Each structure stands twice: as structure tokens, then as C-alpha cells.
């Protein structure tokens, strides 16, 4: 998939003048290391990937609070170094909503194809995901906060920031590989769900951004995806 993406991409949006490999390591490494560290700490204290934490208001709000704190720190630092969000993402437009709906629809279709393929060639992977389903109980206001914060945080980090700067200091191929890998890594505690859901999500959304350099349709698609995924846990579902 990466080869066609590189061949069909549009003109590159320039990274900011202060872009360096060291800066990219800090900006990408800090949040990824933090969330991976939380997961490793859980394992070290007796947790298990097979027994994933349920989605609850307290857990989700803690995650969102951490994302807000990390975003505030990193944005303040990057701003001093000359990085500007809209210079990398463009301004949002009403048409981005329609594009986001189409993008999510494509993701839904791809997800069904992936599940069918696994059912035919690797049923044990699909069985592993079904044997340890995600669970939780969320309130509507927590869901709303998650839909506003998490998609923007992840897409700005893994696409709006990572792709232009890694392309500048390395190559577009490197940028795509690192972005997709890091996104899957921070969801590795979801086990088989990460392979079935997060990897296709990462590949499709990264492909779209690389070809169009439009971030906001990806954010809209991410919001819709989270609404369906987390919405199942509102009101006592488990």
C-alpha cells in the first residue's frame, strides 16, 4: 500500500523551519512512551492484556486529561520553535464533514472485509478478539468529551505533525511507517482488536492524509468511528 501512496501523493506541505529529528523524537516519543509506560506498568503490577481495563468515566477522563496536558506542553514548545497547526493541516471547511463521512464509510467497508478475510484464513485471530471483548460503562458527557478531544489529539500528532516533519528529516516512506506503527503501538493493550480495527484504521487514514494533505476529514472520520465504538458502552452496556 505504501508504494502507491508515495506515487500518488500531492505536493508536500513544508515542515516548520526548526524541524529536526531530535524534535520529532521528543514530540512523538513523549506521548507514545507515556501511554506505553502505563500499559507496561499495568502488566508489571499483575495486569494482563487478555483482561483489558473496561471503559469507565474515570479511566477515560484520566486519558483525556493526560492528552490535554501533553498537548498544552508540546504545542507551547512547538510554537516557540515556529510550528503552526494550520500551516500543516489547513483550515477546516464545511466540505470536510462530507469527506469525513465518506472516509469513515470506506473504513467500515474495509473493516468488514478484514473480518471476513480473517474468518477465512486466520479464524483464531478473530476468535481471540471475540473471546475477550472490550467492555465498559460510560456516561454521555464523557463520551462527548472523548469525541471532541481524542480524535484531534491523535490525528494532529500522528498525521498533522508526524508526516510533514518525518518526511522533511527522513522520507515519506519513513513517515508513513513510523506514523502507522506508533498509532498501533499505543493501542497494543487491545490485543487482537488492535490488529483487526486499529491497523486498517491507521493505514486508511494515513493514506488519505498523504494523498490529500487534508487533516480535518480524517478528524471527522475518527469522531464518527469513536462515536460508534464508544457509544456501545453508554448507559450500562458491557
Coordinates of C-alpha atoms in Angstrom, one line a residue:
X1 CA 0.0 0.0 0.0
X2 CA 2.8 2.4 0.8
X3 CA 4.3 2.4 -2.7
X4 CA 1.1 3.6 -4.5
X5 CA 0.6 6.2 -1.7
X6 CA 4.1 7.7 -2.4
X7 CA 3.5 7.7 -6.1
X8 CA 0.1 9.5 -5.9
X9 CA 0.7 12.0 -3.2
X10 CA 0.2 15.7 -3.7
X11 CA 2.8 18.4 -3.1
X12 CA 4.4 18.3 0.3
X13 CA 3.4 20.8 3.0
X14 CA 6.6 22.2 4.3
X15 CA 7.6 21.4 7.8
X16 CA 8.5 24.4 10.0
X17 CA 12.0 25.9 9.8
X18 CA 13.0 24.4 13.2
X19 CA 12.1 20.8 12.3
X20 CA 14.8 18.3 13.3
X21 CA 14.9 14.6 14.0
X22 CA 15.6 15.4 17.7
X23 CA 12.4 17.5 17.9
X24 CA 10.4 14.7 16.2
X25 CA 11.7 12.2 18.7
X26 CA 10.6 14.4 21.6
X27 CA 7.2 15.3 20.3
X28 CA 6.3 11.7 19.2
X29 CA 8.3 9.9 21.8
X30 CA 6.8 11.7 24.9
X31 CA 3.1 10.8 24.4
X32 CA 3.8 7.3 23.0
X33 CA 6.3 6.5 25.8
X34 CA 3.8 7.7 28.4
X35 CA 0.9 5.6 27.1
X36 CA 3.1 2.6 26.6
X37 CA 4.5 3.1 30.0
X38 CA 1.0 3.0 31.6
X39 CA 0.4 -0.3 29.8
X40 CA 3.7 -1.8 30.8
X41 CA 3.2 -0.7 34.4
X42 CA -0.2 -2.4 34.5
X43 CA 1.4 -5.6 33.3
X44 CA 4.2 -5.3 35.8
X45 CA 1.7 -4.9 38.6
X46 CA -0.2 -8.1 37.8
X47 CA -2.4 -7.0 34.9
X48 CA -2.9 -8.8 31.6
X49 CA -3.6 -7.9 28.0
X50 CA -6.2 -10.6 28.0
X51 CA -8.0 -8.8 30.8
X52 CA -8.1 -5.3 29.4
X53 CA -9.4 -2.4 31.6
X54 CA -13.0 -1.6 31.0
X55 CA -14.0 1.8 29.5
X56 CA -15.2 3.8 32.5
X57 CA -15.7 7.5 33.1
X58 CA -12.8 7.7 35.4
X59 CA -10.4 5.9 33.1
X60 CA -11.4 7.7 30.0
X61 CA -11.3 11.1 31.7
X62 CA -7.9 10.4 33.0
X63 CA -6.7 9.6 29.5
X64 CA -8.3 12.7 28.1
X65 CA -6.7 14.8 30.8
X66 CA -3.3 13.4 30.0
X67 CA -3.9 14.2 26.3
X68 CA -4.8 17.8 27.1
X69 CA -1.8 18.2 29.3
X70 CA 0.6 16.7 26.8
X71 CA -0.9 18.8 24.0
X72 CA -0.5 22.0 26.0
X73 CA 3.1 21.3 26.8
X74 CA 4.0 20.2 23.3
X75 CA 2.1 23.0 21.5
X76 CA 3.7 25.6 23.6
X77 CA 7.1 24.3 22.9
X78 CA 6.5 23.8 19.2
X79 CA 5.0 27.3 18.9
X80 CA 8.3 28.7 20.2
X81 CA 10.1 26.7 17.5
X82 CA 7.9 28.1 14.7
X83 CA 5.4 25.3 14.2
X84 CA 1.9 26.3 13.4
X85 CA -1.0 23.9 13.4
X86 CA -3.0 25.3 10.5
X87 CA 0.2 25.6 8.4
X88 CA 0.3 21.8 8.4
X89 CA -3.4 20.9 8.4
X90 CA -5.1 23.7 6.5
X91 CA -8.2 25.4 7.8
X92 CA -11.3 23.3 8.3
X93 CA -14.1 23.7 5.8
X94 CA -17.8 22.5 5.7
X95 CA -16.9 20.1 2.9
X96 CA -14.5 18.3 5.3
X97 CA -17.6 16.9 7.1
X98 CA -18.9 15.2 4.0
X99 CA -15.4 13.9 3.2
X100 CA -15.1 12.6 6.7
X101 CA -18.3 10.7 6.4
X102 CA -17.2 9.1 3.1
X103 CA -13.8 8.3 4.7
X104 CA -15.5 6.6 7.7
X105 CA -17.8 4.7 5.3
X106 CA -14.7 3.3 3.5
X107 CA -13.2 2.3 6.8
X108 CA -16.4 0.5 7.7
X109 CA -16.3 -1.5 4.4
X110 CA -12.6 -2.3 4.9
X111 CA -13.3 -3.4 8.4
X112 CA -15.9 -5.9 7.2
X113 CA -13.5 -7.2 4.5
X114 CA -10.8 -7.6 7.1
X115 CA -13.1 -9.6 9.4
X116 CA -14.2 -11.8 6.5
X117 CA -10.6 -12.4 5.5
X118 CA -9.6 -13.3 9.0
X119 CA -12.6 -15.6 9.3
X120 CA -11.4 -17.5 6.2
X121 CA -7.7 -17.5 6.6
X122 CA -6.9 -16.8 10.3
X123 CA -10.1 -17.6 12.3
X124 CA -8.0 -18.0 15.5
X125 CA -7.2 -14.2 15.4
X126 CA -10.9 -13.3 15.1
X127 CA -11.8 -15.8 17.8
X128 CA -9.2 -14.2 20.1
X129 CA -10.9 -10.8 19.7
X130 CA -14.4 -12.3 20.3
X131 CA -13.2 -14.3 23.3
X132 CA -12.0 -11.1 25.1
X133 CA -14.4 -8.3 24.0
X134 CA -14.0 -4.7 25.1
X135 CA -16.3 -3.8 27.9
X136 CA -17.3 -0.7 29.8
X137 CA -19.9 1.7 31.1
X138 CA -19.7 5.4 30.1
X139 CA -21.9 8.5 30.6
X140 CA -23.0 10.6 27.7
X141 CA -20.9 13.6 28.8
X142 CA -17.8 11.5 29.0
X143 CA -18.5 10.2 25.5
X144 CA -18.9 13.8 24.3
X145 CA -15.6 14.9 25.8
X146 CA -13.9 11.9 24.2
X147 CA -15.3 12.7 20.8
X148 CA -14.0 16.2 21.0
X149 CA -10.6 15.7 22.4
X150 CA -9.2 12.3 21.4
X151 CA -9.6 12.4 17.6
X152 CA -8.0 15.9 17.4
X153 CA -5.1 14.8 19.7
X154 CA -4.3 11.6 17.8
X155 CA -4.7 13.0 14.2
X156 CA -2.7 16.2 14.9
X157 CA 0.1 14.1 16.5
X158 CA 0.3 11.1 14.1
X159 CA -0.6 12.9 10.9
X160 CA -0.6 16.7 11.1
X161 CA 2.8 16.7 12.9
X162 CA 4.4 13.4 12.2
X163 CA 4.0 13.1 8.5
X164 CA 5.5 16.5 7.4
X165 CA 8.4 16.5 9.9
X166 CA 9.4 12.9 9.3
X167 CA 9.2 13.5 5.6
X168 CA 11.5 16.5 6.0
X169 CA 14.1 14.8 8.2
X170 CA 13.9 11.4 6.5
X171 CA 11.5 10.3 3.8
X172 CA 7.8 10.0 3.2
X173 CA 8.1 6.2 3.4
X174 CA 9.7 6.6 6.8
X175 CA 7.0 9.0 7.8
X176 CA 4.2 6.6 6.9
X177 CA 5.8 3.6 8.5
X178 CA 6.5 5.4 11.8
X179 CA 3.1 7.0 12.0
X180 CA 1.2 3.8 11.4
X181 CA 3.5 1.8 13.8
X182 CA 3.2 4.3 16.6
X183 CA -0.6 4.5 16.3
X184 CA -0.9 0.7 16.6
X185 CA 1.6 0.6 19.4
X186 CA -0.4 2.9 21.7
X187 CA -3.4 0.6 21.2
X188 CA -1.5 -2.7 21.7
X189 CA -3.3 -3.3 25.0
X190 CA -6.4 -4.0 22.9
X191 CA -4.8 -7.3 21.7
X192 CA -6.4 -8.8 18.6
X193 CA -8.7 -5.7 18.4
X194 CA -5.6 -3.6 17.5
X195 CA -4.9 -5.8 14.6
X196 CA -8.5 -6.0 13.4
X197 CA -9.5 -2.4 14.0
X198 CA -6.6 -0.1 14.6
X199 CA -4.2 -1.2 11.8
X200 CA -6.8 -0.8 9.0
X201 CA -7.8 2.5 10.5
X202 CA -4.2 3.7 10.6
X203 CA -3.4 2.6 7.0
X204 CA -6.5 4.1 5.5
X205 CA -6.4 7.4 7.3
X206 CA -2.7 7.8 6.8
X207 CA -3.1 7.0 3.1
X208 CA -5.8 9.7 2.8
X209 CA -3.8 12.3 4.5
X210 CA -0.6 11.6 2.5
X211 CA -2.6 11.9 -0.8
X212 CA -4.7 14.9 0.1
X213 CA -2.8 16.7 2.9
X214 CA -6.3 17.3 4.4
X215 CA -6.4 16.5 8.2
X216 CA -9.9 17.6 9.1
X217 CA -11.8 14.9 7.1
X218 CA -9.7 12.4 9.0
X219 CA -10.7 14.0 12.3
X220 CA -14.3 13.8 11.3
X221 CA -13.9 10.2 10.3
X222 CA -12.2 9.4 13.6
X223 CA -15.0 11.1 15.5
X224 CA -17.6 9.0 13.8
X225 CA -15.6 5.9 14.4
X226 CA -15.2 6.7 18.1
X227 CA -18.9 7.5 18.3
X228 CA -19.9 4.1 17.2
X229 CA -17.2 2.3 19.1
X230 CA -17.6 4.1 22.5
X231 CA -21.3 4.7 22.1
X232 CA -21.9 1.0 22.7
X233 CA -20.7 1.5 26.3
X234 CA -23.0 4.3 27.2
X235 CA -25.8 3.6 29.7
X236 CA -24.6 0.4 31.2
X237 CA -23.6 -1.9 28.3
X238 CA -20.9 -4.5 29.0

